[in-house]
Short mmCIF file of C-alpha atoms in Angstrom, two decimals:
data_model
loop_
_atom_site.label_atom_id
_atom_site.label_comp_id
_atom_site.label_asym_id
_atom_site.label_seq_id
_atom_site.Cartn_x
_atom_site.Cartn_y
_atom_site.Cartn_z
CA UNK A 28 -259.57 -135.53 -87.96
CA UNK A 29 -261.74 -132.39 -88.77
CA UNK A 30 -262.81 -130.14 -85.76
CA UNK A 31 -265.89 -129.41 -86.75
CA UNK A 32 -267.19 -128.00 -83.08
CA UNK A 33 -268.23 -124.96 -83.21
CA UNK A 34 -270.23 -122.30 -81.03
CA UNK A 35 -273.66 -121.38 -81.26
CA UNK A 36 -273.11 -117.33 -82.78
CA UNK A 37 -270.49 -119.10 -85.51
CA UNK A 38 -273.89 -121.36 -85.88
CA UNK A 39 -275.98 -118.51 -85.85
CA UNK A 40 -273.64 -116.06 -88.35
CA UNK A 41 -273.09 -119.13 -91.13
CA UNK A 42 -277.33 -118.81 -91.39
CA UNK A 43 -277.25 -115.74 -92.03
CA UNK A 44 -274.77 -115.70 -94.26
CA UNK A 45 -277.28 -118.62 -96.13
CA UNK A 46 -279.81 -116.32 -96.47
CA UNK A 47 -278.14 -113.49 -97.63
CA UNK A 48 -275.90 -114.37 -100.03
CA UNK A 49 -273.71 -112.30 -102.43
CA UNK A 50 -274.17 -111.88 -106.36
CA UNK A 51 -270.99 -113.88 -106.91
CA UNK A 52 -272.16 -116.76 -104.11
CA UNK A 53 -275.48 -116.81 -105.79
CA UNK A 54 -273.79 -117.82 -109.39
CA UNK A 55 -271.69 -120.60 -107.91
CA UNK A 56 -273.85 -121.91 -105.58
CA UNK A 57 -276.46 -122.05 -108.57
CA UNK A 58 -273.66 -124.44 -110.25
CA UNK A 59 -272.71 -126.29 -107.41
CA UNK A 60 -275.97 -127.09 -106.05
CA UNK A 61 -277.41 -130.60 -106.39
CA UNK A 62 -273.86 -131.90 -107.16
CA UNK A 63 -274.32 -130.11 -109.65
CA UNK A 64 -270.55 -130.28 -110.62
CA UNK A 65 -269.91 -133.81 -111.67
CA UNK A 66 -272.14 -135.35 -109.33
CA UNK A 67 -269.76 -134.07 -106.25
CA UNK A 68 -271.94 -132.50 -102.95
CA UNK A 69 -270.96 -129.23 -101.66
CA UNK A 70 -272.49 -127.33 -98.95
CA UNK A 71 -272.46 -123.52 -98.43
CA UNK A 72 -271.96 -121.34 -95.36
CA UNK A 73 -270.56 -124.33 -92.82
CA UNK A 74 -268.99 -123.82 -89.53
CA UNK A 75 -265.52 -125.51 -89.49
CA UNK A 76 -263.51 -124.47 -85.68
CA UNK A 77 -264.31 -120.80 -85.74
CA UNK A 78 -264.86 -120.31 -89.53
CA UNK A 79 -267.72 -120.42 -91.57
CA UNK A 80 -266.55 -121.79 -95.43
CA UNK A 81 -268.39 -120.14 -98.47
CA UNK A 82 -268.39 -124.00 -100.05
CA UNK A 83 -267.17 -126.59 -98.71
CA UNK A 84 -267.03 -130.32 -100.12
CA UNK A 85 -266.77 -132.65 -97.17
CA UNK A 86 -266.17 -135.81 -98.97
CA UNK A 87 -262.95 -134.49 -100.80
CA UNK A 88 -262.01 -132.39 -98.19
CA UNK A 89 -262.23 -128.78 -100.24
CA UNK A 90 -263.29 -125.55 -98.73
CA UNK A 91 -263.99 -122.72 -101.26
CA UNK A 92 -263.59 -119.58 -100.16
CA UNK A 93 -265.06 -116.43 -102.70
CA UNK A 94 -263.03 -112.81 -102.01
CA UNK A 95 -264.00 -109.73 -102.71
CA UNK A 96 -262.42 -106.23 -102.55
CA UNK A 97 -262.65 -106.31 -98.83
CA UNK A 98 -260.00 -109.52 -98.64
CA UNK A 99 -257.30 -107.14 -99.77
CA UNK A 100 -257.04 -105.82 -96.57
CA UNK A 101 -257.64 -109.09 -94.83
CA UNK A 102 -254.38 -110.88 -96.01
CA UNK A 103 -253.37 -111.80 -92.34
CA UNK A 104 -256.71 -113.14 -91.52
CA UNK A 105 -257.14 -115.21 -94.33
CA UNK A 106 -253.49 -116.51 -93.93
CA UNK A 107 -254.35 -117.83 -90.54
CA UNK A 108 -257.98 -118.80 -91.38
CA UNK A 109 -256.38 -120.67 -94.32
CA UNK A 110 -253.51 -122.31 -92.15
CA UNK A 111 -256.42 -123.32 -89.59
CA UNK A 112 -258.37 -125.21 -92.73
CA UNK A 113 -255.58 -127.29 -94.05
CA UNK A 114 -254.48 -128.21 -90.25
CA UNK A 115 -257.26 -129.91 -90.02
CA UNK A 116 -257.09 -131.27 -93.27
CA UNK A 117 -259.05 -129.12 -95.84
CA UNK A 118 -257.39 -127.85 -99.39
CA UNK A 119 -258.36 -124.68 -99.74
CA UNK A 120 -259.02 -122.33 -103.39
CA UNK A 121 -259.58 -118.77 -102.70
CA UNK A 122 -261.61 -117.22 -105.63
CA UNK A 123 -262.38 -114.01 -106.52
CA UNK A 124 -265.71 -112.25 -107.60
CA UNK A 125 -264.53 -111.12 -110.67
CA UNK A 126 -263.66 -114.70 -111.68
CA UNK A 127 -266.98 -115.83 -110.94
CA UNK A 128 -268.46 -112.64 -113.06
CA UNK A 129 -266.16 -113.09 -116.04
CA UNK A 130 -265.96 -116.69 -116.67
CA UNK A 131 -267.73 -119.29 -114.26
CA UNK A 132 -267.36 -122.47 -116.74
CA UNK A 133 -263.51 -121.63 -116.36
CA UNK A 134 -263.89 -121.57 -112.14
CA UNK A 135 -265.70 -124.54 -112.31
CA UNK A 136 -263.14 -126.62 -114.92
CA UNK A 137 -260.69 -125.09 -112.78
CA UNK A 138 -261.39 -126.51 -109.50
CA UNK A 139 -263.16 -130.23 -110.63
CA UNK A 140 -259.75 -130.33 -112.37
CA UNK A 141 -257.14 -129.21 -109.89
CA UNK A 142 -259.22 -130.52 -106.67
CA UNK A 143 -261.48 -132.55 -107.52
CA UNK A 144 -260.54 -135.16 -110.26
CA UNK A 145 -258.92 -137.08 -108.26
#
């Protein structure tokens, strides 16, 4: 069962987040959008426990999460944050920017194939 509860200032932070997104959340979003990617819904910025998700596909249980430079000193955090997502039953695919920048048909192949196919 997912613990979705959540309090009103994680409520409050995931809509900011929405409307300030980041180069690299722009570009995916933009492809994920509309189920967009093979006709599968995603939603961005969603309070899960604690935690707001940068994607997160209820109906196949996926949480995307995009890192930048800053995650490289967050490696506890996300390891616990991570741990949190899959108790309650989430995969999770960390991503990072660059990947986004460099090659987003590749991200997106990459994660309707590994996550989503099913």
């Amino acid at each position: 069962m997912t613990n979705r509860h959540y309090n009103k200032r994680t409520l409050n932070n995931a809509k900011i987040l929405r409307s300030a997104p980041t180069e690299a959340e722009k570009i995916l979003w933009f492809n994920l959008r509309n189920s967009k990617l093979k006709g599968i819904k995603f939603r961005r910025q969603v309070p899960v426990g604690n935690y707001i998700i940068d994607f997160l596909c209820m109906s196949k249980k996926l949480a995307i999460e995009l890192d930048g430079s800053q995650h490289i000193d967050n490696i506890e955090y996300d390891s616990i944050r991570t741990s949190f997502l899959q108790s309650q039953g989430y995969s999770v695919i960390r991503i990072f920017n660059d990947e986004i920048f460099k090659n987003i048909n590749s991200v997106l192949e990459y994660i309707y194939q590994k996550y989503l196919e099913l």
